[in-house]
Coordinates of C-alpha atoms and ligand atoms in Angstrom, one line a residue:
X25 CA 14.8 3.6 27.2
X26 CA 14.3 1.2 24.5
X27 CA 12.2 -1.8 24.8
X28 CA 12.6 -4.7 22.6
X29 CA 9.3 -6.2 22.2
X30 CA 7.9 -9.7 20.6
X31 CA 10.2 -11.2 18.0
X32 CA 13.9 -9.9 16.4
X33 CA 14.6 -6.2 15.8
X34 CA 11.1 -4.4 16.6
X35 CA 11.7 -2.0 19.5
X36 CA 8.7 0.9 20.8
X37 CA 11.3 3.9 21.9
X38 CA 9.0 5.3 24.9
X39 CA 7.9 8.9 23.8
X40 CA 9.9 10.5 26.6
X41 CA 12.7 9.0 24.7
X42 CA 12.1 10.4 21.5
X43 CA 15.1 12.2 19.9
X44 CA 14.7 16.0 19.1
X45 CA 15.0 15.3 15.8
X46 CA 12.1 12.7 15.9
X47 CA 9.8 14.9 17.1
X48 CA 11.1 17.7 15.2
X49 CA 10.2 15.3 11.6
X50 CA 6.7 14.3 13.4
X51 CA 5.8 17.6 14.2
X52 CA 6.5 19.0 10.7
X53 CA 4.7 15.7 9.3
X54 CA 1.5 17.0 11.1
X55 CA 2.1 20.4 10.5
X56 CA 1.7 19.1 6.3
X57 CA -1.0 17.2 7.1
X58 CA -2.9 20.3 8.3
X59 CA -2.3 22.1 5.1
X60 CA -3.8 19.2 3.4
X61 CA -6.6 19.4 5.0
X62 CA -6.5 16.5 7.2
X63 CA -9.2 16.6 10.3
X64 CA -8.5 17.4 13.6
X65 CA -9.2 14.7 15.2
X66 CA -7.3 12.7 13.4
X67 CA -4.2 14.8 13.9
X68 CA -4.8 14.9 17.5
X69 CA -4.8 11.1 17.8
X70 CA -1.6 10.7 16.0
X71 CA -0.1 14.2 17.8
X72 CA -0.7 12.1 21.4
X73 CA 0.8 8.7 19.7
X74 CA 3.0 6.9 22.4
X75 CA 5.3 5.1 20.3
X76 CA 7.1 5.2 17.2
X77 CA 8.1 2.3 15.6
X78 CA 11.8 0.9 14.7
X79 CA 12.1 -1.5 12.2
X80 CA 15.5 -3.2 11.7
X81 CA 16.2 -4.1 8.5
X82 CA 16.7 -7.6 7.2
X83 CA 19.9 -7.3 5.1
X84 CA 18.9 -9.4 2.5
X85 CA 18.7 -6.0 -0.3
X86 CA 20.3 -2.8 -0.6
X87 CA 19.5 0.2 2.1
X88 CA 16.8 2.6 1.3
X89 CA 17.0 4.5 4.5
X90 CA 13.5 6.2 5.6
X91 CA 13.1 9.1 8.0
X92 CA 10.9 7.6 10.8
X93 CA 7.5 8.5 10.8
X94 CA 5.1 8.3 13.3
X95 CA 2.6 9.4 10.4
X96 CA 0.8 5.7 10.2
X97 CA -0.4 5.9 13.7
X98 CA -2.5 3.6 13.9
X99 CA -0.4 0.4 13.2
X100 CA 2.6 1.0 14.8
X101 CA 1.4 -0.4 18.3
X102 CA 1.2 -4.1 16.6
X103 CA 4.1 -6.2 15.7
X104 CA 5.3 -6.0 12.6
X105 CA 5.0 -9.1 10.5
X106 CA 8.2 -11.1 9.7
X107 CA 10.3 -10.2 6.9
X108 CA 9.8 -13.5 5.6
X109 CA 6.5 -14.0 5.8
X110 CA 5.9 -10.6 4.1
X111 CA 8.5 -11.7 1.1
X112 CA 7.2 -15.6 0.8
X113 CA 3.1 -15.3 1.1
X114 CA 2.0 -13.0 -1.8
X115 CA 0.1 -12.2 -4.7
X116 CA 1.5 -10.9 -7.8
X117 CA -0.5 -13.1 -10.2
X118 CA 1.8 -12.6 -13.2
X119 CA 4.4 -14.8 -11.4
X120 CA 1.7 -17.0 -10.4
X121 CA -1.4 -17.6 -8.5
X122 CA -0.3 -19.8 -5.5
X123 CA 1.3 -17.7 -2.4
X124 CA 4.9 -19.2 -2.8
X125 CA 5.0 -18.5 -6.7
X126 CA 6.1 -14.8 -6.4
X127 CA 8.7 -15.3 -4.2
X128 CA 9.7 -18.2 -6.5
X129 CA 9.4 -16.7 -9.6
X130 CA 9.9 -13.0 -9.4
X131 CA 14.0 -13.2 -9.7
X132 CA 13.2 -12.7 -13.1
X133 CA 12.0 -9.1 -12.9
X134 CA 14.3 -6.9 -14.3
X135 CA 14.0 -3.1 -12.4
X136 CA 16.7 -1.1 -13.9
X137 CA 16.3 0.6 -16.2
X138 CA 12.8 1.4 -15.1
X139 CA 10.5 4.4 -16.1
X140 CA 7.3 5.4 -15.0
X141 CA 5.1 7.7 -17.2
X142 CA 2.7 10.3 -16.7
X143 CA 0.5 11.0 -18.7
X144 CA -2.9 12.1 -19.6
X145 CA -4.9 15.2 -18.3
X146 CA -2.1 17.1 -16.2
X147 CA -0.1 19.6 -17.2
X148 CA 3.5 18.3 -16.7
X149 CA 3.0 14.9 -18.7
X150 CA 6.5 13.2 -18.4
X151 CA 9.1 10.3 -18.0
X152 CA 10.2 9.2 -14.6
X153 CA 13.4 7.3 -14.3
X154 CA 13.2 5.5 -11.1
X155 CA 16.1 6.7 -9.4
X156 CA 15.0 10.5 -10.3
X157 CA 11.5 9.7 -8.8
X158 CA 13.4 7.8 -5.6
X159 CA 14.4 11.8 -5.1
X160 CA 11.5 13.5 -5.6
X161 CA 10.4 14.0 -2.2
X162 CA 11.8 12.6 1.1
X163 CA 11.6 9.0 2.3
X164 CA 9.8 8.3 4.7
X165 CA 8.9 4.7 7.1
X166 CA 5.3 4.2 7.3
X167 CA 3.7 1.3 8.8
X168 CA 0.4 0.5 7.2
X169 CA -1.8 -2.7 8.0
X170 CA -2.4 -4.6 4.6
X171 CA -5.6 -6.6 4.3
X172 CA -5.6 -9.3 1.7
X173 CA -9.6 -9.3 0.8
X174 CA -9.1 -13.0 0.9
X175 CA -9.4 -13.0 4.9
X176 CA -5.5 -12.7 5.7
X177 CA -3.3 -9.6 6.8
X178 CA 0.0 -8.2 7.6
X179 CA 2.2 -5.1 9.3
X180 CA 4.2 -3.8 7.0
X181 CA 6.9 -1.0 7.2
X182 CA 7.0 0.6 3.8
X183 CA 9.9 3.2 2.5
X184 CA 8.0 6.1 0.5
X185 CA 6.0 9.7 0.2
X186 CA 3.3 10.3 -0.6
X187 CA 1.6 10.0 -3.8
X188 CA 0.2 13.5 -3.8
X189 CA 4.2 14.4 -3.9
X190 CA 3.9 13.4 -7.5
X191 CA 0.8 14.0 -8.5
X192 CA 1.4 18.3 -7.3
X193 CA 4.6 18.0 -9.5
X194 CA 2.5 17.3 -12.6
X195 CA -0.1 19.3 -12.0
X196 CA -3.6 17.4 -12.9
X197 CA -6.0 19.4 -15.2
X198 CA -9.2 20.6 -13.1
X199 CA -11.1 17.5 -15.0
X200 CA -8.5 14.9 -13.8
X201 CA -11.4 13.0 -11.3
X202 CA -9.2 9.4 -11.4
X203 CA -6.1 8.2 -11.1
X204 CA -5.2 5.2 -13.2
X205 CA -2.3 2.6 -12.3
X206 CA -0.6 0.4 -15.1
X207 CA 1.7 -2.0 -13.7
X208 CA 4.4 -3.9 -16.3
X209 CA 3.3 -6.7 -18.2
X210 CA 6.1 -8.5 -19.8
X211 CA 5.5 -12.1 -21.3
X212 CA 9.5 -12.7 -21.1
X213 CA 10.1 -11.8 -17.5
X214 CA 6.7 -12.7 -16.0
X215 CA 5.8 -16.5 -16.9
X216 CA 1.6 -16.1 -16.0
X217 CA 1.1 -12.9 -17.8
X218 CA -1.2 -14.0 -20.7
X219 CA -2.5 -16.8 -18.1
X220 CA -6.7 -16.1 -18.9
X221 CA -7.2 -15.5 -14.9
X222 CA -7.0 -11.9 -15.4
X223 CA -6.6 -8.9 -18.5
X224 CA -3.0 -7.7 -18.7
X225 CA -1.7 -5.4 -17.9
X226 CA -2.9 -5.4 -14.1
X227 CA -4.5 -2.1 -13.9
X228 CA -6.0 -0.1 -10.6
X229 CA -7.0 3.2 -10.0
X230 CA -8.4 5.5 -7.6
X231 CA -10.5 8.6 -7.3
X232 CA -8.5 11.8 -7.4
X233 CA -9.0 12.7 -3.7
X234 CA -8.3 9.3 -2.0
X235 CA -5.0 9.8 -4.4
X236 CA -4.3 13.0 -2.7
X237 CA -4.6 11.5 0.4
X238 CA -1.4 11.9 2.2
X239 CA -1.7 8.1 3.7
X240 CA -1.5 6.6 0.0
X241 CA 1.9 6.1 -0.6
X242 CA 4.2 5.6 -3.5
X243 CA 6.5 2.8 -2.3
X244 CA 9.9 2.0 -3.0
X245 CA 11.0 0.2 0.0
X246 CA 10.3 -2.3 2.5
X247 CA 11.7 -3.5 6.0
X248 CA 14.4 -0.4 5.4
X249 CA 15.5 -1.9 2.1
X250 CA 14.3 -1.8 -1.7
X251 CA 11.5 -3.9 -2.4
X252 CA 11.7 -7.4 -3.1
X253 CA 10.8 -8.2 -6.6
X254 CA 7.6 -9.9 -5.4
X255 CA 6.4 -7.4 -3.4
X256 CA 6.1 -5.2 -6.4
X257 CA 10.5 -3.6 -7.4
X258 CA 10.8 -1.6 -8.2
X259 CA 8.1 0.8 -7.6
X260 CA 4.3 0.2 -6.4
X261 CA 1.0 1.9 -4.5
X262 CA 0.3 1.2 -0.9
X263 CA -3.5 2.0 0.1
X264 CA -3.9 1.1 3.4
X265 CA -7.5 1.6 3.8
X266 CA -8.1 -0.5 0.7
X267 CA -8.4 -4.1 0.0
X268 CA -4.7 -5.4 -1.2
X269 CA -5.5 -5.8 -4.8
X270 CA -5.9 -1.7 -4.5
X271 CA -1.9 -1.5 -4.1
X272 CA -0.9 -2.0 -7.6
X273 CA 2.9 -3.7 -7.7
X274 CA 5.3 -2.6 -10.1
X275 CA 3.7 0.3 -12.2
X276 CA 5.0 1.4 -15.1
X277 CA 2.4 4.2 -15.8
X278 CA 0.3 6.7 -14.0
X279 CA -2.6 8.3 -16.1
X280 CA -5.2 10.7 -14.8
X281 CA -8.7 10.3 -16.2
X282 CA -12.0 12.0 -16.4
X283 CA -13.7 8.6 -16.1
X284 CA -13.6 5.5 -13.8
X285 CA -10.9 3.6 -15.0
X286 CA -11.4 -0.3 -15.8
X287 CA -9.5 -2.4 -13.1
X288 CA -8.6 -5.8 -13.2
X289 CA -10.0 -7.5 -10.4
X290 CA -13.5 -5.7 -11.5
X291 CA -13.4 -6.5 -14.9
X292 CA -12.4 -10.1 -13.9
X293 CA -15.1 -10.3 -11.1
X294 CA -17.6 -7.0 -10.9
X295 CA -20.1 -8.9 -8.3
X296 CA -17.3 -9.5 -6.1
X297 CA -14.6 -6.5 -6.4
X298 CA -15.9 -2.9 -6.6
X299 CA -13.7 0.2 -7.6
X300 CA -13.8 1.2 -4.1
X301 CA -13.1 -2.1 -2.1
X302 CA -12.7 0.0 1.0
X303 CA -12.0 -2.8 3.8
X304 CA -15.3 -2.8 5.4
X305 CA -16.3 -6.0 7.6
X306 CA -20.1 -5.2 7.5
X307 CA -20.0 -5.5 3.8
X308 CA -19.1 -9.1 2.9
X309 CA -17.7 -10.7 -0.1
X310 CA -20.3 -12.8 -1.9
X311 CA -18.5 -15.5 -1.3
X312 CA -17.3 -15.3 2.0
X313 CA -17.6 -13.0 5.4
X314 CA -15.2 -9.7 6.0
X315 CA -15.8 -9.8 9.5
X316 CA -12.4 -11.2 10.9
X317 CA -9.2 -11.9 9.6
X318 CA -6.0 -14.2 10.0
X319 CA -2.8 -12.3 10.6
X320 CA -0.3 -13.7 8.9
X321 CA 2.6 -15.2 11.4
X322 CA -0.2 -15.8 13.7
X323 CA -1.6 -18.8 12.8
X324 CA -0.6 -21.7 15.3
X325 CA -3.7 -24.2 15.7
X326 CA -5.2 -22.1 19.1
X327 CA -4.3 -18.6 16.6
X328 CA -7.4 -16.4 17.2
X329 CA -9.1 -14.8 14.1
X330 CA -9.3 -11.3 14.5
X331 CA -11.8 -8.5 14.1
X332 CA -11.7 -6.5 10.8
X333 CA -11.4 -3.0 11.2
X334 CA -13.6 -0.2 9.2
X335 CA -11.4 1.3 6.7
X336 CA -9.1 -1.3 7.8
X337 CA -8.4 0.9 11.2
X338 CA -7.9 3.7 9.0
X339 CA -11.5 5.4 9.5
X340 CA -10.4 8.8 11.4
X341 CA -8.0 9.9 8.8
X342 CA -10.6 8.5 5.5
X343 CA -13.9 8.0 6.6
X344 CA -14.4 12.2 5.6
X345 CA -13.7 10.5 1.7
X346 CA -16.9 8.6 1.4
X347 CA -19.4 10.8 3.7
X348 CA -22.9 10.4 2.3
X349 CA -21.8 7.5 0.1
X350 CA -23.4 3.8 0.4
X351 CA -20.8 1.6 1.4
X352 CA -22.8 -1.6 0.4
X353 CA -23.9 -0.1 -3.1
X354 CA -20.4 1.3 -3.6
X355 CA -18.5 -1.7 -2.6
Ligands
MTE430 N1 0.7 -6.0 -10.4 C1 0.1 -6.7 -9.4 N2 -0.1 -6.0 -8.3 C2 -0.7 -6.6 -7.2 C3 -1.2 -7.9 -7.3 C4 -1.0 -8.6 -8.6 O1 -1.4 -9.8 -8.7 N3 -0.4 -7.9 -9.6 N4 -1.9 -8.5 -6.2 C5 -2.5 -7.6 -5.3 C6 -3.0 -8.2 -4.1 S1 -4.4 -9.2 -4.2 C7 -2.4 -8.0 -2.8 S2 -3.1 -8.7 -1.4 C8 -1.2 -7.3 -2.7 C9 -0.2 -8.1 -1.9 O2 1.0 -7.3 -1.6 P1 2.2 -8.0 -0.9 O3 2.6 -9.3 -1.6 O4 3.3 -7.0 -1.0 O5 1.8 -8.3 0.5 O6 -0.6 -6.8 -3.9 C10 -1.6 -6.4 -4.9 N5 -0.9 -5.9 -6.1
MO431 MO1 -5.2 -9.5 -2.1

């Protein structure tokens, strides 16, 4: 039985109704999970999942079919935010700074031909056209909670793999701790990129093993179809259990590192935006509480806030990353 739920095109398929082949992908999902390493209890929770998630697609951009994947748990229960709220309300600050400036602005991108390069202390440094790396491993849907650290969020149903896909294939050196994210910075396509609010290129990184984690994702895709230029075409990083600015749009380079790489919203703002920016609603912004948040699409005049989840409802499958660590030091 399918059962069409809340606005256009999202349906729960019941799991008694889950195709053979569905369960088939899911089970061999958790089965590479478990290699990786991935807790137990985590697997359980997403092993006894109810529900997985269709998403129809919007038909505004081409196809880029995922396998369905039950693998973002945790999400899938919510509705997913509109397609065009997710493609009008966004930051990607070298097309602007107000929300409707991507959307506005970002037809000028240009994301063929488009490389990515690897580079730095792996084994396999190399040269990534975008349609080989669209191939390198199999697509799948995941549908990830983003949480603007501005106080808004969304439900989004990415197209993608897993990072750690690409970062097996080139092999990091044993003294690779970081992984560095260079996104494009062109003064002819993108009209804000010299714009003194932030250092260009937009950089962000992570350390190695929250990289390796199979929940980060190397996105191509959105709502079933390619990105939209403002939501980071051709190419970006989706870190679910990060603040936004984590999820670099467009990158154009991937560099591993012994050190902490610089990022931009921490150069730009240190006091305000740590490397780690693990959505965390006991540890406020200086400026402003983490505690709730406003979904976006939800915000009628009698819209209730709602609570902000640790690890951004992501804690069972992460929380193992930072044991021992201070959260408020290492903000
Ligand atoms: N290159 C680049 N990537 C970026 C940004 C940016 O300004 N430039 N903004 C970040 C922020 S603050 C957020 S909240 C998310 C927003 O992603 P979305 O527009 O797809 O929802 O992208 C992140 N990635
Ligand atoms: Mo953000």
């Amino acid at each position: 039985m399918l059962i069409k739920t809340g606005r256009e095109g999202f349906i729960h398929s019941i799991a008694s109704e889950i195709t053979p082949e569905a369960a088939y992908r899911e089970r061999r999902q958790l089965l590479k999970l478990m290699a990786g390493g991935v807790a137990g209890a985590a697997l359980a929770s997403w092993a006894s999942r109810e529900a997985i998630a269709q998403v129809q697609r919007p038909g505004k951009l081409a196809a880029l079919p995922g396998a369905k994947s039950a693998v973002a748990g945790a999400a899938t229960m919510e509705k997913v935010t509109e397609y065009k709220d997710a493609t009008s309300y966004n930051n990607f600050y070298e097309f602007g700074t107000d929300k409707s400036d991507p959307a506005q602005n970002a037809h000028t991108l240009k994301t063929r031909p488009w490389v990515v390069e690897v580079e730095g202390l792996v084994k396999k440094p190399g040269k990534f056209a975008i349609d080989d790396l669209l191939k390198l491993a199999p697509m799948e849907e995941r549908i990830y909670r983003l949480r603007c650290v501005e106080g808004w969020s969304m439900v989004i149903p990415w197209e993608g793999y897993s990072l750690s896909a690409l970062i097996n294939k080139v092999e990091p050196l044993g003294n690779a701790k970081f992984v560095e994210f260079v996104t494009l910075a062109d003064p002819k396509t993108m009209p804000f990129v010299g714009s003194r609010v932030l250092d260009w290129p937009y950089v962000e990184g992570l350390r190695m093993d929250e990289a390796m984690h199979p929940l980060t994702l190397l996105s191509f895709g959105m709502y079933g179809e390619v990105l939209p230029n403002q939501n980071g075409a051709p190419v970006r990083i989706v870190v679910p259990w990060k603040y936004g600015f984590k999820s670099a749009k467009s990158i154009v380079k991937i560099r591993f590192t012994e050190k902490e790489p610089p990022t931009a919203w921490n150069k730009a703002a240190a006091n305000e935006y740590g490397f780690y920016s693990n959505v965390n609603p006991n540890v406020d912004h200086p400026r402003w509480s983490q505690a709730t948040e406003r979904r976006i699409g939800e915000d009628g005049l009698f819209a209730k806030k709602r609570k902000t989840l640790m690890f951004n409802g992501y804690e069972q499958q992460v929380g193992q990353l930072y044991a021992g660590m201070d959260l408020k030091k290492n903000y």
